[in-house]
Coordinates of C-alpha atoms and ligand atoms in Angstrom, one line a residue:
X1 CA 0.0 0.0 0.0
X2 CA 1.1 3.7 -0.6
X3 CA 1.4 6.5 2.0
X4 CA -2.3 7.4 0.9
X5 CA -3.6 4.5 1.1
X6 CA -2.0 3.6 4.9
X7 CA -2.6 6.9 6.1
X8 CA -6.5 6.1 4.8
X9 CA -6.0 2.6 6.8
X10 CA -5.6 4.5 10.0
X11 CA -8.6 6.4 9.8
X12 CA -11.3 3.7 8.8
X13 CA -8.9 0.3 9.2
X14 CA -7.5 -1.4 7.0
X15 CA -10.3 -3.9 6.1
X16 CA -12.0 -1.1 4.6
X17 CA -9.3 0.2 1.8
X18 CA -9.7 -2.4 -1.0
X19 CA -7.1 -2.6 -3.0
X20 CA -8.0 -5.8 -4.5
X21 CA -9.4 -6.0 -8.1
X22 CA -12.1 -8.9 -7.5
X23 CA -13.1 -7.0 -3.6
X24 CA -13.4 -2.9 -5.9
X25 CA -15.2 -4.6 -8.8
X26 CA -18.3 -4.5 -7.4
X27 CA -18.0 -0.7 -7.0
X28 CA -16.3 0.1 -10.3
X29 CA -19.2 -0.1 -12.8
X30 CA -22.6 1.6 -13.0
X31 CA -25.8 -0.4 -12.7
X32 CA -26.5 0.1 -16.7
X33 CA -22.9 -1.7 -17.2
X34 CA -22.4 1.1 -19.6
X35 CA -20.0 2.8 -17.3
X36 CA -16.5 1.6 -15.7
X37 CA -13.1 2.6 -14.6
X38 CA -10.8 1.3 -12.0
X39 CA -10.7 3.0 -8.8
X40 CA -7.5 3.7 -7.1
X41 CA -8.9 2.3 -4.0
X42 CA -12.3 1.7 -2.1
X43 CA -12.5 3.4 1.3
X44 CA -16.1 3.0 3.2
X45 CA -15.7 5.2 6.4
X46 CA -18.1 4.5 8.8
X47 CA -19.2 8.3 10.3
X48 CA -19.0 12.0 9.1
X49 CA -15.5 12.3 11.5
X50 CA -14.4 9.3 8.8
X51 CA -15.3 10.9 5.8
X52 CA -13.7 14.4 6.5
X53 CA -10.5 12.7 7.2
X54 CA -10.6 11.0 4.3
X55 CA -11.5 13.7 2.2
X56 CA -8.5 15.3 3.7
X57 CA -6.2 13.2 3.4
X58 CA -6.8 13.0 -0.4
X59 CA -7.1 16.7 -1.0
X60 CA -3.5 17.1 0.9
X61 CA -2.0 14.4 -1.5
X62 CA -4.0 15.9 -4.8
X63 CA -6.1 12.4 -5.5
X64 CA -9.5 12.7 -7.1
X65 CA -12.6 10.6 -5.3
X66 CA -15.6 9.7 -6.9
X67 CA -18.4 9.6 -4.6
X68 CA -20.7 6.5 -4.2
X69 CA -24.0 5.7 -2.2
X70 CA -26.3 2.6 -3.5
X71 CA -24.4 2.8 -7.6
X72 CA -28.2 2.4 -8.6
X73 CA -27.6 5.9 -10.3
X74 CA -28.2 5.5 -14.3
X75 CA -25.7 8.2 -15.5
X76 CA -22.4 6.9 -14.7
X77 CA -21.7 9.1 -11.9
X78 CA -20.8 7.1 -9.1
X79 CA -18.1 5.2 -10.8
X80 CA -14.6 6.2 -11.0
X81 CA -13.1 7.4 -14.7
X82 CA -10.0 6.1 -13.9
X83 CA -8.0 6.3 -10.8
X84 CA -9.8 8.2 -8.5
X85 CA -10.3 7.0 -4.7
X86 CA -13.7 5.3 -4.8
X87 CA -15.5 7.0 -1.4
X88 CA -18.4 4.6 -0.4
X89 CA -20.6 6.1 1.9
X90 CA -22.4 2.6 2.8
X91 CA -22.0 2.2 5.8
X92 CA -23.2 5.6 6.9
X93 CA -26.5 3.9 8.0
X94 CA -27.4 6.4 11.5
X95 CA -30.9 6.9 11.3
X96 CA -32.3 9.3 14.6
X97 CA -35.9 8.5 15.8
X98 CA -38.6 10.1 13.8
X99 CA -39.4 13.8 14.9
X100 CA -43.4 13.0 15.0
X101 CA -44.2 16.9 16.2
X102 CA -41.9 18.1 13.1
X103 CA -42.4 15.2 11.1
X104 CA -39.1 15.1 9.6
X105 CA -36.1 12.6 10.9
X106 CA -32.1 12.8 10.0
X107 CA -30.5 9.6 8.6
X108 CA -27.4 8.7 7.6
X109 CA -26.6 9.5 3.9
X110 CA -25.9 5.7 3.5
X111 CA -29.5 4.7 4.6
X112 CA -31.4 3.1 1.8
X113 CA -35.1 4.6 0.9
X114 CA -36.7 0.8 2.0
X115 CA -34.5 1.3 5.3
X116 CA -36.1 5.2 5.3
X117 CA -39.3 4.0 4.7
X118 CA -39.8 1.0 7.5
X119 CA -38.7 3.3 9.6
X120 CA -41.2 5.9 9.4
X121 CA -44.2 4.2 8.7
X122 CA -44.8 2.7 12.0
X123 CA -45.0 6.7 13.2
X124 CA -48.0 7.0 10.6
X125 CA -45.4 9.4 8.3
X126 CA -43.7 8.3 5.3
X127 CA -40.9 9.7 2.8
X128 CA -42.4 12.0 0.0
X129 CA -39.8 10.3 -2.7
X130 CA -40.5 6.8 -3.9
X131 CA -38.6 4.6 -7.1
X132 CA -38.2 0.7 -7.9
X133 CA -34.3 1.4 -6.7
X134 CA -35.3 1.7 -3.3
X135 CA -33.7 -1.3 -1.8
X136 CA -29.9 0.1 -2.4
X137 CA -30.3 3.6 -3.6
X138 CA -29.0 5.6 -0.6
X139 CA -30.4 8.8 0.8
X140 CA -26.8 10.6 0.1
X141 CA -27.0 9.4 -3.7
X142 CA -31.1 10.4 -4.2
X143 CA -30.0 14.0 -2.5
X144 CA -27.1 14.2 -4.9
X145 CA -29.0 13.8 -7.8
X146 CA -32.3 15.1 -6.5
X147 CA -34.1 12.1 -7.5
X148 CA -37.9 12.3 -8.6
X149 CA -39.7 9.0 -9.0
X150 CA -43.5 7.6 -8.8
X151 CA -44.6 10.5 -6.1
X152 CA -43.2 13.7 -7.6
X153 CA -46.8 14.6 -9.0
X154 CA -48.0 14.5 -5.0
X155 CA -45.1 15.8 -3.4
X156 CA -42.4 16.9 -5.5
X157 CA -38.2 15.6 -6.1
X158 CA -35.8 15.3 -3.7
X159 CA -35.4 18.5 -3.2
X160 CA -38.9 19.1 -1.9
X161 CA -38.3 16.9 0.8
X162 CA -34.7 18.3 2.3
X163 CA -35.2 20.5 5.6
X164 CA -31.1 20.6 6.2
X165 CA -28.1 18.6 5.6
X166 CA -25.0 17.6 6.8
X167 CA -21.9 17.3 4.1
X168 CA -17.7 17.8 3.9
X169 CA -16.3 20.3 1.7
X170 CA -13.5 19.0 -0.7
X171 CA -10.8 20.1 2.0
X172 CA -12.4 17.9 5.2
X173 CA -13.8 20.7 6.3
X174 CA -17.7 19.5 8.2
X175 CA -20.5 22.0 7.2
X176 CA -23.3 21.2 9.5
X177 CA -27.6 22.5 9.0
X178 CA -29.7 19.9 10.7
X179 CA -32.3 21.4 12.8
X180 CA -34.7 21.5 10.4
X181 CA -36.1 25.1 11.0
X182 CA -39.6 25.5 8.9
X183 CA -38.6 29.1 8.1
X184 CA -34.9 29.8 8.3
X185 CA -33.9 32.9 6.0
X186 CA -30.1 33.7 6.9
X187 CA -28.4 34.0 3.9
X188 CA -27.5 31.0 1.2
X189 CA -29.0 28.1 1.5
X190 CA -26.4 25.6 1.1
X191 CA -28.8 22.5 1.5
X192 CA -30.4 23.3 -1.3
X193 CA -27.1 24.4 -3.4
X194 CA -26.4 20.2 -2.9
X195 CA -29.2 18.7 -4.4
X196 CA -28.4 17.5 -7.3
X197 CA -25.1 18.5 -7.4
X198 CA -23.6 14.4 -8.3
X199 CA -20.9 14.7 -5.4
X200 CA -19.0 17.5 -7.4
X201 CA -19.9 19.7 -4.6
X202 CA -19.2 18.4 -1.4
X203 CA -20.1 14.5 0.4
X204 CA -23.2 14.5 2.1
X205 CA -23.0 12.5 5.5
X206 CA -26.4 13.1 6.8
X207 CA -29.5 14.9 5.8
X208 CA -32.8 16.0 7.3
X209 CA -36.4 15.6 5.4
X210 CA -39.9 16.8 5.9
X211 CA -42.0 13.3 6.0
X212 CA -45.1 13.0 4.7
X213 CA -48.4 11.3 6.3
X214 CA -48.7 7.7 5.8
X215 CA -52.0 7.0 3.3
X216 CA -52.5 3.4 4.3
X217 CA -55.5 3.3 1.6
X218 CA -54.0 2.2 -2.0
X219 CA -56.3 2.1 -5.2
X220 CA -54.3 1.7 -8.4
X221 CA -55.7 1.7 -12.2
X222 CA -54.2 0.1 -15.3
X223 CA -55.9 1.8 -17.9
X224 CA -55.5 1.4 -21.7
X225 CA -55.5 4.1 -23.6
X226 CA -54.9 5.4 -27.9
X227 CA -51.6 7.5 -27.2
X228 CA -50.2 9.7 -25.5
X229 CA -52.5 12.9 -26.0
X230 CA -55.4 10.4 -24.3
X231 CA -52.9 9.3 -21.6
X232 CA -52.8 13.2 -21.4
X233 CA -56.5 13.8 -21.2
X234 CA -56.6 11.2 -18.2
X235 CA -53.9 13.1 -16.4
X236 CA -56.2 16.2 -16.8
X237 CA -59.1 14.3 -15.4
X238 CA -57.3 12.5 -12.4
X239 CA -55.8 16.6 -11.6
X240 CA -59.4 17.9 -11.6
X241 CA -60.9 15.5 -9.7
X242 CA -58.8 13.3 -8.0
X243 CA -57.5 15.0 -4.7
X244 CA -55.7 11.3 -3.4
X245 CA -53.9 11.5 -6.9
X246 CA -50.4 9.8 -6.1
X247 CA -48.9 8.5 -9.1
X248 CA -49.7 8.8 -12.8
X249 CA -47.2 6.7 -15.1
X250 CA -47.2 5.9 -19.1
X251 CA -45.6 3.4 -20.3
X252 CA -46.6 1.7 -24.4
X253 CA -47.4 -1.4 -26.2
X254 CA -43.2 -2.2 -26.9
X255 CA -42.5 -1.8 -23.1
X256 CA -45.4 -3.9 -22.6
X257 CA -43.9 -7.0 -24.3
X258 CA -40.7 -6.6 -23.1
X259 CA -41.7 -7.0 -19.1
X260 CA -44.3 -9.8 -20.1
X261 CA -41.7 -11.7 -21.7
X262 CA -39.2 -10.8 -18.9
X263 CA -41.8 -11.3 -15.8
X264 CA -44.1 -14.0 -17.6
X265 CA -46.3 -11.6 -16.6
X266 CA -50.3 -12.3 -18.0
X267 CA -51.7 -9.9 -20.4
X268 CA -53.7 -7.0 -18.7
X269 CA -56.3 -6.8 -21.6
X270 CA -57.8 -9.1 -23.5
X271 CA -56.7 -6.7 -26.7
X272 CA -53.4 -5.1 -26.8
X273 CA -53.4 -0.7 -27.1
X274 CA -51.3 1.9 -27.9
X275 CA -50.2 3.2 -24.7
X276 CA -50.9 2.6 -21.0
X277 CA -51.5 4.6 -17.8
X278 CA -51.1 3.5 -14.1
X279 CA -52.8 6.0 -11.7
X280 CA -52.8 5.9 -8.2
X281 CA -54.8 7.3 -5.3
X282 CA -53.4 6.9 -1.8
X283 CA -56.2 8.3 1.0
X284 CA -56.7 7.4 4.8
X285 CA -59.8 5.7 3.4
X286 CA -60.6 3.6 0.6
X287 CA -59.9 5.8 -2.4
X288 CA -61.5 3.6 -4.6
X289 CA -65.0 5.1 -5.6
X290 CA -63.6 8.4 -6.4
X291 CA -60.9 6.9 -8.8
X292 CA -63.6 4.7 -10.7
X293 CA -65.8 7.4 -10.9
X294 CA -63.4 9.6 -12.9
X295 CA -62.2 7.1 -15.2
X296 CA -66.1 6.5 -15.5
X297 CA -66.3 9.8 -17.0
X298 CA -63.1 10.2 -18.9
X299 CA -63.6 9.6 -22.6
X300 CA -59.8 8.5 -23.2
X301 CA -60.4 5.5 -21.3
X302 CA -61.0 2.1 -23.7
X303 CA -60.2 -0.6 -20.9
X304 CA -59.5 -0.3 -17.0
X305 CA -58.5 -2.5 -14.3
X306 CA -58.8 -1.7 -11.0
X307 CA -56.8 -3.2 -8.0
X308 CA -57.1 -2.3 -4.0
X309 CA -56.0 -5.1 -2.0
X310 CA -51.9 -5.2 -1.4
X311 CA -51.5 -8.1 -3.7
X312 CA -53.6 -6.7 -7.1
X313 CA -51.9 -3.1 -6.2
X314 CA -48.2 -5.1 -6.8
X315 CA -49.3 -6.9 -9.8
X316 CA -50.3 -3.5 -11.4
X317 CA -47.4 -1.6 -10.7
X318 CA -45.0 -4.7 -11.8
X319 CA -45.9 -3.6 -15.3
X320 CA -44.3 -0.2 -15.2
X321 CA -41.6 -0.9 -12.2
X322 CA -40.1 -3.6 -14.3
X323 CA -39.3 -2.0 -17.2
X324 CA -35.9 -0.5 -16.0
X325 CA -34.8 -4.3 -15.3
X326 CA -36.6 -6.2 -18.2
X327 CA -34.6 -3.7 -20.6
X328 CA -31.5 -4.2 -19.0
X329 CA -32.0 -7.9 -18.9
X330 CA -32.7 -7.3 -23.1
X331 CA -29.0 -5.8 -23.5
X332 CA -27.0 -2.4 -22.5
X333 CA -29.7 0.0 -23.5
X334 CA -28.0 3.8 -24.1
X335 CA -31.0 5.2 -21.2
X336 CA -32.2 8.5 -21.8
X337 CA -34.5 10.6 -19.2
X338 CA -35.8 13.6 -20.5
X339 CA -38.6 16.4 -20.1
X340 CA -41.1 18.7 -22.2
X341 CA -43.9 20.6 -21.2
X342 CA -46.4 18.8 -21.4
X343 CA -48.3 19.9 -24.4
X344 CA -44.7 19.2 -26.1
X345 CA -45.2 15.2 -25.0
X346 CA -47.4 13.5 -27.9
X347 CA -45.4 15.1 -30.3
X348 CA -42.0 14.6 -28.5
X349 CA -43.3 10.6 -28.7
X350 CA -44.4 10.7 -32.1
X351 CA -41.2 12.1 -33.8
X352 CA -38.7 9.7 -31.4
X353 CA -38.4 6.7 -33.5
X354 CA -37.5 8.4 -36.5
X355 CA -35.2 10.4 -35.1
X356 CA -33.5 7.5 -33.5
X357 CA -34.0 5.3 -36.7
X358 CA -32.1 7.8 -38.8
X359 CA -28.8 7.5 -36.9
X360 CA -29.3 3.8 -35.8
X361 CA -31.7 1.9 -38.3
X362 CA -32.5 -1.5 -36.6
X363 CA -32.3 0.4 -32.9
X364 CA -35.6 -0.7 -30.4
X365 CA -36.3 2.6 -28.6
X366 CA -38.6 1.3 -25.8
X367 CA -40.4 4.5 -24.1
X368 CA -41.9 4.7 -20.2
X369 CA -42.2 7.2 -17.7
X370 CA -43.6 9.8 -15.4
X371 CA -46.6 11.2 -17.4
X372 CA -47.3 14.1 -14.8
X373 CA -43.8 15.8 -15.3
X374 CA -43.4 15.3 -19.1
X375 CA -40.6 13.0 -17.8
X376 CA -39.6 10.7 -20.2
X377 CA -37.3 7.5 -19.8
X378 CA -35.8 7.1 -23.4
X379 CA -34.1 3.8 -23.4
X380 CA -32.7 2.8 -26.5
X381 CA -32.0 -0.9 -26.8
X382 CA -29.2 -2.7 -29.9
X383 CA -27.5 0.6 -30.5
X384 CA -24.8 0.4 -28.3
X385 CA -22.3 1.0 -31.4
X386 CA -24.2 4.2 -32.1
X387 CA -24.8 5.5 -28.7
X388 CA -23.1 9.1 -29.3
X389 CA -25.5 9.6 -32.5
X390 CA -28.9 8.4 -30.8
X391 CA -27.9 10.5 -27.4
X392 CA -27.1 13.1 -29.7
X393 CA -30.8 12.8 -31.9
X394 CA -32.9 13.0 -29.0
X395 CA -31.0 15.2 -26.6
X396 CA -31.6 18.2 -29.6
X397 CA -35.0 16.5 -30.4
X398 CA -35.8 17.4 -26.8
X399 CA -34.2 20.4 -26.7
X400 CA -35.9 21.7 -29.6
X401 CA -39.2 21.2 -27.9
X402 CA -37.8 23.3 -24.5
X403 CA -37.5 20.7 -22.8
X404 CA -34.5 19.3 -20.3
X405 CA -31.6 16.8 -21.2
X406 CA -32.2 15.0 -17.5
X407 CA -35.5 15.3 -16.0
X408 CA -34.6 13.0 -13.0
X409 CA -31.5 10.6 -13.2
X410 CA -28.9 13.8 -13.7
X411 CA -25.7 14.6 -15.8
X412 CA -23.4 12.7 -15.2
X413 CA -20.8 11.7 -16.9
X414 CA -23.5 10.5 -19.4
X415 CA -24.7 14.0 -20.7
X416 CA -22.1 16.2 -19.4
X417 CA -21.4 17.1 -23.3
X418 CA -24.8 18.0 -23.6
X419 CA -25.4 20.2 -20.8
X420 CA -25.2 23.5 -23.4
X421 CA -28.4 22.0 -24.8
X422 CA -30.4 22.6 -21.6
X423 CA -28.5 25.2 -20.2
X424 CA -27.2 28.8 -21.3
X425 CA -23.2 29.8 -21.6
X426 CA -24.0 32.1 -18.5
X427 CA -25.7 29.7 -16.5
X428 CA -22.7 26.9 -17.1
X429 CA -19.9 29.9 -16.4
X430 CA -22.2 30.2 -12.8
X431 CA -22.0 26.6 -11.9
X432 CA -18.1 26.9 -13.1
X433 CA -17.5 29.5 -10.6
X434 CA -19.3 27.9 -7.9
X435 CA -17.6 25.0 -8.3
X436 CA -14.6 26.9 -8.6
X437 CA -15.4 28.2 -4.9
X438 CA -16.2 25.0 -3.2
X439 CA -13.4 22.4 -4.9
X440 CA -10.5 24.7 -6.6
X441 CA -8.8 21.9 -6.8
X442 CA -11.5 20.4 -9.1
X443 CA -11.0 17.0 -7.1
X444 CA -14.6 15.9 -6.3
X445 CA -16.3 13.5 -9.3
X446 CA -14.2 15.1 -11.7
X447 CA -15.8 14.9 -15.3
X448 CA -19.2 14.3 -13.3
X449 CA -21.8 17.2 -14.8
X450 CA -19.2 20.1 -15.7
X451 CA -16.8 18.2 -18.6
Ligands
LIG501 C1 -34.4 0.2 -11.2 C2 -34.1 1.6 -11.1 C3 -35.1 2.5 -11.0 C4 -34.8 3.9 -10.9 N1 -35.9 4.8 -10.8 C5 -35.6 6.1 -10.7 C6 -36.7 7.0 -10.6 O1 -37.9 6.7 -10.8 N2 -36.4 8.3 -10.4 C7 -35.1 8.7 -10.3 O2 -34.9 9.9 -10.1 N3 -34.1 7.9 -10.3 C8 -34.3 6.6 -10.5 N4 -33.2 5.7 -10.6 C9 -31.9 6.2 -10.5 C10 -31.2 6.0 -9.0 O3 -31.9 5.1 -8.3 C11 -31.2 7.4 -8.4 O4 -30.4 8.2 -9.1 C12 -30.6 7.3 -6.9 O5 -30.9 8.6 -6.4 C13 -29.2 7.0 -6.8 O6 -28.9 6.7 -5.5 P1 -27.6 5.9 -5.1 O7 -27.4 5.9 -3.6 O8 -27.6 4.6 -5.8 O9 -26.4 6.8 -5.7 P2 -25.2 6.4 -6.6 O10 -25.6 5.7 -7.8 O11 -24.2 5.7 -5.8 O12 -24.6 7.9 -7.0 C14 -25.4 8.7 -7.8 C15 -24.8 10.1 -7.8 O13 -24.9 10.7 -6.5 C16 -23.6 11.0 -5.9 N5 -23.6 10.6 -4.5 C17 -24.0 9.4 -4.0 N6 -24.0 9.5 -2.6 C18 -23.5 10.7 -2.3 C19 -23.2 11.4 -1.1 N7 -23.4 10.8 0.1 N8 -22.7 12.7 -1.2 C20 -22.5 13.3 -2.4 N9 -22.8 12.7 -3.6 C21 -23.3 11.4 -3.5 C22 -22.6 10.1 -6.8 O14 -21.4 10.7 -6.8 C23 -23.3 10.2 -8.1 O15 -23.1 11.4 -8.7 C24 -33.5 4.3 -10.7 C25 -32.5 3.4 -10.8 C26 -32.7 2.0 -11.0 C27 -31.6 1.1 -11.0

């Protein structure tokens, strides 16, 4: 070992530097397998007095660290580029008791959401921010991207949910804001400045959120639709009349057939259609009458099922939670996750495939995603080869319909040479300079966001 990696030894022992290739493989590439490097070494500190020693210790010998939570993130982030320290915050797992009067609670930023969630829901609260990854994202990695999800139409991203944060600066130095004040006004909010800054900023150790009540009663709809502009017409009925609203999703016929055949999952209609919509109401009571009487009423509707009872809910949802894994089992996709207003979205769906199919003619875009932010996930499947062309046909596609390069999953390393598309010169020479303030050495997830 090297004077680095002994002197990170004697602050987190040495069974947590790996220096072994077969022990940091696990940590070295992304979870779309699109994205790998070899990390100079693996260090998993196990508290915030850890990590800012770490962190020191690096920024005194001028070594790069890539910062890593669950590596459930979809842009190639959290892996290293190529000899950076790999800084898992795993084992960061403190979780306080949940603040019932405030309803918020501080965890660890290595706490997963499923951790997060069990432990607020026997207090009757619940976290605002829910996605399939939940069993290893971390709360540290859905801050640092400001992650949206299934609930964002309810309660907003990430971001939302933050009421403070803990984090160290890229020279060890512990910036601390975790009382959670309601109103707190005294000058820059740095908790804020964090989300969704892909650990270019600073490492977040801990972090405060506002919970939300727990709404034990669950009615869920799969409902068949023509296309998008119906799926559309359905999201303006469910706004206008249903107030338990907690989830619309879209997802069409190609994703369809690829989680059947991945899930042998049974056919939710007896006739296939264009595109699908999963809404769901969440209420204290049975939200089920209000949600039937709306789609009663709402012309886009051709088919409907209806599910209230824990095990239907689950079988409904597996049609749109398993699409991320049945295209991943299907090949390396190049994954796309943008957004348009929403009066962009029909046409933004329409014109896809031949904009993909004139850079990459036998490429399978398969197209799902959160219908009540415009948010969609583009994942392109057997283009691999031409990934560059097919990010770069849909990124200006998007872009010439207003909308944003990364909606939910962030920059990354994925996008970072897109980021002009979305963003103006003067709002890129900002982030630059801020940046520039909080890491002049540039050493935090370099390449991550700002290329
Ligand atoms: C099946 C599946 C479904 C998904 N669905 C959604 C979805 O619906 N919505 C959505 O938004 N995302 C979704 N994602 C993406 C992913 O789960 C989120 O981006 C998640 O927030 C990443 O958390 P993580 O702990 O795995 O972070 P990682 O992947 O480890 O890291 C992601 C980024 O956060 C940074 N980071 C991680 N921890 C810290 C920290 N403590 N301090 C500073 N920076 C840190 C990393 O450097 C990197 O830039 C999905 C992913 C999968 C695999």
């Amino acid at each position: 070992m090297s004077d680095l990696e002994d002197r990170l030894a004697e602050v987190v022992g040495e069974q947590h530097v790996l220096t072994d290739p077969d022990l940091k493989a696990p940590y070295e590439t992304d979870w779309t397998r699109r994205f790998s490097g070899v990390a100079r070494c693996v260090v998993r500190p196990a508290d915030t007095g850890q990590v800012a020693a770490v962190v020191a210790a690096c920024a005194e010998a001028g070594v790069p660290i890539t910062v890593q939570g669950g590596n459930t993130g979809l842009v190639g982030a959290g892996v290293p580029a190529g000899g950076e320290v790999l800084l898992s915050l795993g084992r960061l797992t403190s979780l306080e008791p949940v603040d019932t009067l405030e309803a918020q609670v501080t965890a660890g930023a290595g706490v997963t959401l499923e951790r997060l969630q069990q432990h607020a829901r026997p207090h009757g609260q619940d976290v605002g921010v829910d996605l399939a990854a939940r069993s290893a994202a971390t709360i540290g990695g859905l801050v640092a991207t400001n992650a949206g999800g299934i609930r964002v139409v309810r309660y907003g991203s990430m971001r939302e949910q933050l009421t403070g944060i803990e984090a160290v600066l890229a020279d060890g130095t512990v910036v601390s804001r975790l009382v959670g004040l309601a109103k707190d006004n005294t000058g820059y909010d740095l908790t804020q400045l964090l989300a969704g800054s892909e650990g270019t900023l600073a490492v977040i150790t801990k972090v405060r959120l506002r919970l939300v009540p727990l709404l034990p009663a669950r009615a869920v709809a799969l409902v068949a639709v023509g296309g998008v502009a119906e799926a559309l017409d359905l999201l303006a009925a469910a706004r206008a009349g249903l107030p338990s609203l907690a989830a619309a999703e879209l997802f069409l016929a190609e994703g369809l057939d690829l989680v059947r055949g991945h899930g042998r999952l049974a056919a939710p209609f007896a006739e296939p259609y264009p595109a699908y919509v999963v809404v769901e109401c969440a209420a204290r009571t049975d939200p089920t009458d209000e949600l039937l009487e709306v789609l009663g009423e709402c012309e886009a509707v051709l088919d409907a099922t209806v599910a209230s009872d824990v095990t239907g809910v689950a079988k409904l949802w597996a049609y749109r939670e398993t699409h991320t894994e049945a295209i991943s089992a299907a090949g390396v996709p190049v994954k796309l996750d943008v957004s348009v207003p929403l009066r962009e979205l029909a046409g933004l769906v329409a014109e896809l495939p031949a904009a993909v199919a004139a850079v990459a003619p036998s490429a399978r875009p398969i197209i799902f995603g959160h219908l009540g932010e415009g948010n969609l996930h583009v994942n392109v499947l057997d283009a691999q080869d031409r990934a560059e062309e097919v990010t770069d046909a849909v990124l200006r596609l998007v872009a010439g319909k207003r909308g944003s390069i990364s909606s939910e999953h962030g920059v990354g390393r994925a996008k970072a040479h897109w980021l002009g598309l979305s963003r103006s010169p003067s709002e890129i020479a900002a982030m630059r300079r801020i940046k520039a303030a909080l890491d002049p050495a540039g050493l935090l997830s370099p390449g991550v966001l700002l290329d």
